Amino acid sequence: MNITGILKQYRTHYLVLWGVSAFIAVLALSPFLYLMQVHSRVYTSRSWETFTFLTALVVFLLVVWAALGYFRDNALSAIGFKIDHQLRSVVFDAVHRSGQKDAFRSYVDIATFREGVTGNFVSSLFDGTLTPLFVAVLFLLHPVFGWVSVVFILVVALLSYRARQIWKQAKKTAKPLEDSAFAFGLATAAKRDVVWAMDLLPGVRREWSKLQNEASDDLMDGKMAGRRVETVINLLQRGLMVLVVGVGGVLFLMNEVTAEIGFAAFIVMLRGVSPVVAIAKNWSVVQETRDVMDRLDTLLRDNQPEKKTALPAMTGHLSCDQVGFRISAGKSLLNGIHFSVPAGSVVAVIGPSGAGKSTLLRFLAGAAQPTSGQVKIDGFPLNQWPDAQRGAGIGYLPQSVDLLPGTIAQNVSRFAAQGKEENTAILEALGRAGAVEMVQGTDRGLDFALALDGAPLSGGQRQRIGLARAYYKTPRLLVLDEPNSALDAAGEKDLAYSILEMKRAGTSVVFSTHKTNLLEISDYVLVIKDGYMHSFSSRDDVMGRLEKSGNRILPANDEGEDKSAGGAA
């Protein structure tokens, strides 16, 4: 899908609306024609019949004019919201596929694009396309009227172009500063705990204001320079009536035109030139719309969904084939991770903080892509699985849990459409996570609304809801990143039981931990140290070798363990 292709779907609609605009342009002359006819016929004949007929006719034309304008405006609005509807879903998906941090701005771009191709500017553009016809009429009335209109239009166009260039240069100069201020503001907001704890707010506010002020100064200078040019355009617009009447008066005194022709030129000039002035004053809409089209086209082109053939039902046979990951500076976070386990296996991933455990688990869940090697499920590389199959077949609990704004039911069900089957699966998942009583204790149960990151739930409650989401509809692969980091002893016991229950259901389970408690339920242990696979074997074999070598990857017991260690994994 591309933006130009969407607009082409509405070519016929725009053509019809252009025809309607042509009628509106002609009907817009009716008040002036009424004025001329009353002046030339009623004032001389003093006829009530003529006056009544002309008045009734102009009222009818005004009603038709209003009706056509209402139809055109509503039709443009309908086209706009159809375009919005077509773009909404594909842009939303593309934003989530994109790794760009500013991709979310595309949501605003949709509204800007819709307004640009269906807003008031389009109506002026329709009217402006009829300007050559009015100019031709002016030439027929008298060449001087025609040349005056041409010169007027050219001057307005040149001034408008100059104003746009000034504003474009100002925005170009200010954009790096605006981006720096925006990035700085996001960074400090993300670290608000540190900002508040050590009262960094005055300092960071001063730095942010400095960046904003520099950008604002550049924009203000450009705005003022552009406004000076726009003031000249406004002066010409307001002086148009004087110009036409003055030219007509000169020609009348020179016996070049009659009073009626002067009146007609006045009417045609105002109706033909006014749309051009409106277009010139709002031409920035065109540039904004083009910029938005380019951004949306780039987003959709670079983040298109891949068409993938449906694969056999996932069983959960998991393997890593020399999986590695290098960051931009060339430093390796993971190197040569390779193992294979049958469906229904439980694998514990252990290692010091910062060893790369969380990075590996993100690859296993499909949350990120390794720079080398492949993760395979049932022999198929993870990126070959269709999104729907992969998403339904994998349950994932990241360290940060990452609950989304919505109800508990929506979070657990992964925002699936609600129905009897889904509600049953939600309760089953909450039961496995030991969260049913906790949910029943909230004031609205499954409909209890969560804010960003699961507020107002506690850390342990959020982790249980995150576990329930991972357990939902018994996926074939369960990836848990330190699932017991925020759980008490009872919670860890429930967790161990639920993992064994998932194993009995045929689900493969991979979890990382800094504690020894969960190792007892694992079939295999993968030890990662400094990004390399230290060892991989059965639980008893790995733990026995670690004990013999004196390499204590994990503490002998959990007392006094650093609770923050998991965050660095």
XYZ file of C-alpha atoms in Angstrom:
569
model
C 0.000 0.000 0.000
C 1.193 3.516 -0.813
C -0.355 6.931 -0.273
C -0.544 7.835 -3.970
C -2.415 4.599 -4.624
C -4.980 5.474 -1.968
C -5.582 8.900 -3.504
C -6.036 7.358 -6.964
C -8.983 5.383 -5.602
C -10.841 8.667 -5.179
C -10.084 10.271 -8.544
C -13.712 9.968 -9.691
C -14.946 11.454 -6.420
C -12.616 14.434 -6.770
C -13.681 14.940 -10.398
C -17.361 15.029 -9.402
C -16.584 17.489 -6.613
C -14.667 19.656 -9.065
C -17.796 19.771 -11.236
C -19.826 20.768 -8.178
C -17.242 23.480 -7.467
C -17.688 24.827 -10.987
C -21.422 25.247 -10.334
C -20.639 26.872 -6.978
C -18.258 29.317 -8.693
C -20.956 30.348 -11.161
C -23.605 30.594 -8.436
C -21.248 32.798 -6.401
C -21.780 35.471 -9.071
C -25.517 35.602 -8.372
C -25.440 38.359 -5.668
C -23.385 40.618 -7.930
C -25.614 39.907 -10.926
C -28.637 40.639 -8.749
C -27.070 43.969 -7.820
C -26.488 44.819 -11.481
C -29.954 43.776 -12.576
C -31.701 45.694 -9.820
C -29.616 48.758 -10.649
C -30.210 48.576 -14.402
C -33.804 47.318 -14.503
C -35.641 48.053 -11.252
C -34.207 51.507 -10.587
C -35.125 52.610 -14.111
C -38.520 50.868 -14.483
C -39.652 51.016 -10.847
C -41.378 47.686 -11.552
C -42.486 45.550 -8.575
C -42.939 42.532 -10.828
C -39.321 42.735 -12.061
C -38.023 43.257 -8.528
C -40.046 40.306 -7.152
C -38.910 38.004 -9.942
C -35.226 38.936 -9.554
C -35.390 38.570 -5.767
C -37.110 35.171 -5.914
C -34.584 33.986 -8.499
C -31.561 35.068 -6.457
C -32.972 33.496 -3.276
C -33.407 30.214 -5.145
C -29.853 30.410 -6.468
C -28.514 31.158 -2.985
C -30.300 28.096 -1.598
C -28.826 25.926 -4.367
C -25.404 27.451 -3.708
C -25.642 26.612 -0.001
C -26.870 23.076 -0.718
C -24.026 22.379 -3.142
C -21.501 23.785 -0.667
C -22.949 21.565 2.065
C -22.734 18.538 -0.230
C -19.135 19.305 -1.230
C -17.928 19.837 2.334
C -19.622 16.660 3.595
C -18.312 14.651 0.644
C -14.755 15.827 1.315
C -15.121 14.969 4.996
C -16.397 11.493 4.100
C -13.444 10.929 1.761
C -11.094 12.134 4.492
C -12.383 9.693 7.068
C -12.376 6.834 4.576
C -8.705 7.570 3.896
C -8.130 7.785 7.651
C -9.780 4.392 8.106
C -7.682 2.841 5.331
C -4.445 4.149 6.809
C -5.150 3.691 10.492
C -4.529 -0.038 10.846
C -1.625 -0.358 8.410
C 0.181 2.644 9.908
C -0.372 1.364 13.447
C 1.115 -1.999 12.497
C 4.005 -0.370 10.624
C 4.836 1.827 13.620
C 5.091 -1.275 15.804
C 7.243 -3.079 13.238
C 9.539 -0.082 12.952
C 12.420 0.277 15.337
C 12.449 4.076 14.956
C 11.742 5.879 18.207
C 9.895 8.749 16.492
C 7.689 6.497 14.331
C 4.737 7.167 16.653
C 4.503 10.644 15.110
C 2.909 8.928 12.124
C -0.364 8.829 14.076
C -0.449 12.641 13.880
C 0.655 12.491 10.226
C -2.551 10.628 9.343
C -4.682 13.534 10.593
C -2.436 16.078 8.847
C -2.673 14.147 5.572
C -6.450 13.811 5.858
C -6.844 17.549 6.416
C -4.446 18.325 3.582
C -6.329 16.309 0.939
C -9.885 16.980 2.082
C -9.797 20.228 4.067
C -10.649 23.828 3.229
C -7.544 24.191 1.078
C -8.938 21.617 -1.360
C -12.105 23.668 -1.768
C -9.989 26.739 -2.563
C -7.958 24.634 -4.991
C -11.128 23.525 -6.786
C -12.190 27.159 -7.096
C -8.701 28.188 -8.175
C -8.720 25.792 -11.130
C -11.502 27.922 -12.613
C -9.426 31.105 -12.393
C -8.148 30.802 -16.013
C -11.763 30.846 -17.195
C -12.458 34.070 -15.303
C -9.222 35.604 -16.611
C -10.298 34.755 -20.163
C -13.617 36.527 -19.537
C -11.713 39.588 -18.301
C -9.676 39.641 -21.521
C -12.940 39.532 -23.470
C -14.310 42.467 -21.482
C -11.119 44.437 -22.100
C -7.458 43.380 -22.448
C -6.440 45.798 -19.684
C -8.644 43.946 -17.176
C -7.078 40.659 -18.278
C -3.486 41.877 -17.946
C -4.192 43.464 -14.564
C -5.506 40.130 -13.287
C -2.508 38.220 -14.686
C 0.012 40.633 -13.133
C -1.874 40.556 -9.830
C -1.834 36.747 -9.747
C 1.886 36.584 -10.637
C 2.827 39.099 -7.936
C 0.827 37.209 -5.314
C 2.376 33.906 -6.430
C 5.925 35.287 -6.225
C 5.350 36.812 -2.803
C 3.824 33.571 -1.570
C 6.812 31.608 -2.863
C 9.177 34.000 -1.086
C 7.280 33.624 2.203
C 7.418 29.829 1.912
C 11.168 29.852 1.275
C 11.782 32.013 4.329
C 9.682 29.761 6.551
C 11.201 26.586 5.107
C 14.718 27.810 5.839
C 13.741 28.779 9.382
C 12.279 25.331 10.061
C 15.320 23.645 8.562
C 17.596 25.609 10.878
C 15.437 25.015 13.950
C 14.724 21.304 13.430
C 18.031 19.925 14.827
C 17.555 22.071 17.917
C 13.923 20.977 18.296
C 14.944 17.333 17.924
C 17.668 17.762 20.538
C 15.225 19.371 22.957
C 12.649 16.653 22.306
C 15.177 13.851 22.840
C 16.511 15.506 25.998
C 12.986 15.897 27.369
C 12.158 12.252 26.687
C 15.398 11.086 28.273
C 14.881 13.085 31.463
C 11.217 12.061 31.726
C 12.246 8.403 31.463
C 14.651 8.919 34.383
C 12.222 10.883 36.524
C 13.030 8.856 39.667
C 16.632 10.078 39.593
C 15.519 13.593 38.654
C 13.187 13.836 41.647
C 15.399 12.004 44.122
C 18.370 14.328 43.664
C 16.388 17.441 42.676
C 17.857 17.589 39.189
C 14.712 19.258 37.860
C 15.935 22.898 37.917
C 19.127 21.991 36.066
C 17.575 19.752 33.440
C 14.733 22.236 32.959
C 17.291 24.989 32.346
C 19.120 22.858 29.766
C 15.873 21.867 28.048
C 14.705 25.498 28.004
C 18.026 26.570 26.496
C 17.573 24.144 23.585
C 13.931 25.145 23.141
C 14.762 28.862 23.238
C 17.423 28.497 20.547
C 14.931 26.710 18.303
C 12.217 29.254 19.105
C 14.495 32.189 18.255
C 15.208 30.756 14.795
C 11.525 30.067 14.206
C 10.512 33.518 15.420
C 12.991 35.234 13.102
C 11.654 33.219 10.171
C 8.058 33.825 11.216
C 8.535 37.587 11.407
C 10.288 37.745 8.033
C 7.551 35.618 6.465
C 4.854 37.713 8.097
C 6.234 40.861 6.461
C 5.763 39.253 3.066
C 2.297 37.970 4.038
C 1.359 41.498 5.105
C 2.064 42.701 1.560
C -0.166 39.888 0.210
C -2.940 40.941 2.614
C -2.549 44.534 1.476
C -2.928 43.476 -2.149
C -5.968 41.386 -1.302
C -7.676 44.260 0.493
C -6.748 46.661 -2.262
C -8.076 44.435 -5.056
C -11.492 46.085 -5.052
C -9.907 49.534 -5.236
C -7.638 48.343 -8.044
C -10.471 46.958 -10.179
C -12.757 49.931 -9.606
C -9.884 52.313 -10.318
C -8.914 50.574 -13.575
C -12.564 50.468 -14.604
C -12.940 54.164 -13.814
C -9.913 55.090 -15.915
C -11.149 53.022 -18.858
C -14.645 54.532 -18.514
C -13.237 58.064 -18.562
C -11.237 57.133 -21.659
C -14.455 55.853 -23.272
C -12.946 52.355 -23.510
C -15.708 50.593 -21.531
C -19.272 51.213 -20.405
C -20.386 51.295 -16.789
C -21.960 47.828 -17.173
C -18.671 46.350 -18.415
C -16.863 47.985 -15.505
C -19.369 46.387 -13.130
C -18.953 43.001 -14.817
C -15.150 43.218 -14.637
C -15.398 44.060 -10.952
C -17.516 40.942 -10.290
C -15.418 38.567 -12.400
C -12.121 39.862 -11.010
C -13.172 39.387 -7.393
C -14.545 35.907 -8.013
C -11.668 34.751 -10.192
C -8.718 36.142 -8.224
C -9.884 35.577 -4.617
C -9.288 31.780 -4.700
C -5.745 32.391 -5.944
C -5.035 34.633 -2.959
C -6.485 32.009 -0.593
C -4.292 29.316 -2.180
C -1.202 31.507 -1.971
C -1.767 32.322 1.696
C -2.260 28.651 2.585
C 0.233 27.055 0.208
C 2.184 25.721 3.216
C -0.563 23.087 3.453
C 0.724 21.621 0.181
C 4.276 21.314 1.499
C 3.115 19.877 4.803
C 0.937 17.345 3.000
C 3.787 16.343 0.684
C 6.144 15.923 3.648
C 3.569 13.802 5.452
C 2.994 11.683 2.330
C 6.738 11.067 2.039
C 7.018 10.056 5.704
C 4.002 7.744 5.559
C 5.154 6.217 2.267
C 8.603 5.566 3.740
C 7.124 4.055 6.888
C 4.777 1.748 4.963
C 7.401 0.803 2.365
C 10.089 -0.063 4.919
C 7.781 -1.941 7.274
C 5.545 -4.019 5.032
C 4.216 -7.290 6.470
C 5.842 -10.305 4.922
C 3.545 -12.825 3.282
C 4.352 -16.160 4.920
C 2.952 -19.614 4.234
C 1.147 -21.207 7.162
C 3.256 -23.863 8.883
C 2.176 -27.040 10.678
C 0.878 -26.563 14.214
C 3.722 -25.598 16.546
C 4.938 -28.331 18.913
C 7.725 -26.513 20.768
C 10.967 -28.212 19.633
C 13.428 -25.359 20.267
C 16.946 -24.920 18.916
C 19.567 -22.179 18.635
C 22.043 -22.317 15.768
C 25.143 -20.197 16.575
C 23.091 -17.240 17.755
C 25.052 -14.031 18.262
C 24.510 -10.329 18.616
C 26.818 -7.378 17.961
C 25.998 -3.794 18.831
C 26.821 -0.899 16.522
C 30.269 -0.317 18.022
C 31.238 -3.878 17.106
C 31.112 -5.209 20.651
C 29.588 -8.677 20.974
C 26.868 -9.199 23.560
C 26.300 -12.835 22.569
C 28.463 -15.311 20.680
C 27.842 -18.796 19.332
C 24.860 -19.867 21.426
C 23.815 -23.308 20.213
C 21.566 -25.972 21.741
C 18.523 -28.055 20.912
C 15.800 -29.419 23.197
C 12.698 -31.501 22.444
C 9.168 -30.200 22.962
C 8.052 -30.217 26.575
C 11.532 -29.467 27.973
C 12.289 -26.999 30.759
C 15.519 -25.040 30.271
C 17.047 -22.796 32.937
C 19.370 -20.021 31.739
C 21.827 -18.870 34.395
C 24.855 -16.636 34.560
C 26.209 -13.449 36.128
C 24.451 -10.138 35.711
C 25.142 -8.638 32.285
C 26.059 -12.014 30.794
C 23.437 -11.702 28.026
C 20.609 -13.833 29.406
C 17.854 -11.309 28.759
C 19.170 -10.642 25.256
C 19.033 -14.356 24.432
C 15.504 -14.704 25.814
C 14.335 -11.768 23.691
C 15.624 -13.640 20.631
C 13.883 -16.859 21.702
C 10.580 -14.990 22.102
C 10.916 -13.195 18.764
C 11.038 -9.787 20.462
C 14.339 -9.017 18.707
C 16.514 -10.458 15.942
C 20.083 -11.752 16.392
C 22.764 -10.346 14.106
C 24.052 -13.844 13.410
C 22.681 -17.368 13.670
C 19.054 -18.447 13.939
C 16.463 -19.398 16.509
C 14.325 -22.288 15.281
C 11.053 -23.788 16.433
C 10.202 -27.213 15.037
C 13.094 -26.767 12.630
C 11.723 -23.550 11.094
C 13.600 -20.250 11.683
C 11.529 -17.998 13.889
C 11.188 -15.330 11.170
C 9.521 -17.863 8.853
C 6.575 -18.356 11.177
C 3.498 -16.273 10.248
C 2.867 -13.596 12.864
C -0.459 -15.069 13.958
C 1.019 -18.547 14.486
C 4.145 -17.255 16.174
C 2.235 -14.918 18.486
C -0.264 -17.579 19.546
C 2.455 -20.197 19.982
C 4.772 -18.174 22.223
C 4.246 -16.815 25.734
C 6.759 -14.199 26.893
C 7.403 -12.467 30.193
C 10.119 -9.773 29.950
C 11.929 -8.517 33.036
C 9.995 -5.263 32.928
C 6.660 -7.164 32.506
C 5.419 -4.352 30.187
C 1.685 -4.362 30.890
C -0.317 -2.086 28.588
C -3.039 0.471 29.357
C -6.300 -1.482 29.427
C -8.239 -3.868 31.651
C -6.782 -6.930 33.312
C -8.837 -9.085 30.946
C -7.434 -7.279 27.904
C -3.862 -7.634 29.106
C -4.178 -11.325 29.917
C -5.999 -12.127 26.660
C -3.439 -10.146 24.642
C -6.233 -7.768 23.629
C -8.156 -10.502 21.816
C -11.839 -9.981 21.076
C -13.781 -11.043 24.175
C -16.041 -14.069 24.100
C -16.978 -17.098 26.177
C -13.947 -19.102 25.017
C -11.587 -16.184 25.701
C -13.048 -15.559 29.170
C -12.522 -19.215 30.074
C -8.925 -19.052 28.846
C -8.345 -15.839 30.842
C -9.499 -17.440 34.083
C -7.431 -20.533 33.374
C -4.318 -18.421 32.795
C -4.941 -16.381 35.952
C -5.360 -19.613 37.887
C -1.994 -20.916 36.690
C -0.380 -17.628 37.674
C -2.008 -17.722 41.121
C -3.684 -14.390 40.427
C -7.402 -15.213 40.625
C -7.852 -14.084 44.241
C -5.842 -10.959 43.590
C -8.041 -10.054 40.616
C -11.207 -10.829 42.599
C -9.959 -8.419 45.263
C -9.949 -5.454 42.880
C -13.051 -3.282 42.684
C -13.911 -4.342 39.111
C -12.339 -7.775 38.780
C -11.347 -8.605 35.224
C -12.511 -5.143 34.148
C -10.108 -3.395 36.528
C -8.315 -0.741 34.460
C -4.519 -0.611 34.395
C -2.475 2.430 33.499
C 0.910 2.424 31.766
C 3.196 -0.363 33.074
C 0.382 -1.861 35.141
C -0.166 0.916 37.681
C -1.598 0.872 40.346
C -0.679 -2.800 40.898
C 2.369 -3.700 42.973
C 5.454 -5.304 41.402
C 4.425 -8.797 42.430
C 0.861 -8.311 41.195
C 2.093 -7.031 37.848
C 4.370 -10.033 37.516
C 1.459 -12.406 38.130
C -0.662 -10.663 35.479
C 2.333 -10.819 33.111
C 2.671 -14.551 33.815
C -1.026 -15.050 33.122
C -0.608 -13.282 29.794
C 2.292 -15.604 28.949
C 0.234 -18.672 29.966
C -2.839 -17.599 27.963
C -4.204 -20.464 25.834
C -1.210 -22.712 26.687
C 1.432 -21.649 24.147
C 3.929 -24.182 22.773
C 6.953 -22.138 23.895
C 7.094 -20.208 27.149
C 9.935 -17.699 27.658
C 10.211 -16.204 31.148
C 12.879 -13.622 32.014
C 13.436 -13.816 35.788
C 9.795 -14.708 36.502
C 10.396 -14.943 40.268
C 12.219 -11.628 40.716
C 9.219 -9.915 42.369
C 7.514 -12.953 43.920
C 7.463 -14.017 47.545
C 8.003 -17.613 48.689
C 4.368 -18.565 48.080
C 4.505 -16.965 44.651
C 7.668 -18.902 43.744
C 5.985 -22.130 44.776
C 2.983 -21.328 42.558
C 5.356 -20.447 39.743
C 7.226 -23.741 39.951
C 3.941 -25.671 39.983
C 2.600 -23.747 36.956
C 5.807 -24.362 34.967
C 5.531 -28.084 35.634
C 1.874 -27.931 34.621
C 2.843 -26.288 31.336
C 5.521 -28.945 30.822
C 2.930 -31.679 31.303
C 0.802 -29.946 28.650
C 3.719 -30.309 26.215
C 4.968 -26.719 26.392
C 8.689 -26.002 26.212
C 9.725 -23.578 28.947
C 12.854 -21.404 29.004
C 13.476 -19.187 32.008
C 16.349 -17.159 33.410
C 16.978 -16.780 37.116
C 19.457 -15.581 39.703
C 17.988 -17.951 42.297
C 18.503 -21.658 42.860
C 14.892 -22.460 43.754
C 13.635 -22.996 40.211
C 16.599 -25.051 39.024
C 15.109 -28.171 40.606
C 12.286 -28.269 38.046
C 14.532 -27.781 34.992
C 15.568 -30.556 32.602
C 18.497 -28.617 31.136
C 20.700 -25.769 32.271
C 22.364 -23.257 29.938
C 25.199 -21.287 31.511
C 26.135 -17.962 29.862
C 29.185 -15.977 30.885
C 30.455 -12.809 29.191
C 28.154 -13.453 26.229
C 29.521 -16.960 25.563
C 27.881 -20.310 26.218
C 29.878 -21.642 29.170
C 28.052 -24.986 29.191
C 24.793 -26.682 28.273
C 23.647 -30.086 29.483
C 21.223 -31.780 31.829
C 20.626 -30.037 35.127
C 22.472 -32.571 37.253
C 25.459 -32.670 34.892
C 25.882 -28.885 34.694
C 25.400 -28.255 38.386
C 27.754 -31.094 39.250
C 30.495 -29.722 36.992
C 30.060 -26.226 38.396
C 30.352 -27.530 41.945
C 33.494 -29.527 41.142
C 35.180 -26.591 39.393
C 34.309 -24.230 42.210
C 32.686 -21.860 39.728
C 29.738 -20.569 41.726
C 27.526 -18.958 39.085
C 24.661 -18.833 41.571
C 24.683 -18.350 45.355
C 24.125 -21.448 47.460
C 21.000 -19.894 48.936
C 18.863 -16.857 48.287
C 19.500 -15.024 51.532
C 21.002 -11.603 51.063
C 20.798 -11.844 47.286
C 20.910 -8.567 45.411
C 17.356 -8.082 44.175
C 18.455 -5.659 41.482
C 20.789 -8.085 39.774
C 18.187 -9.303 37.336
C 17.750 -5.876 35.837
C 21.218 -5.930 34.389
C 21.024 -9.329 32.781
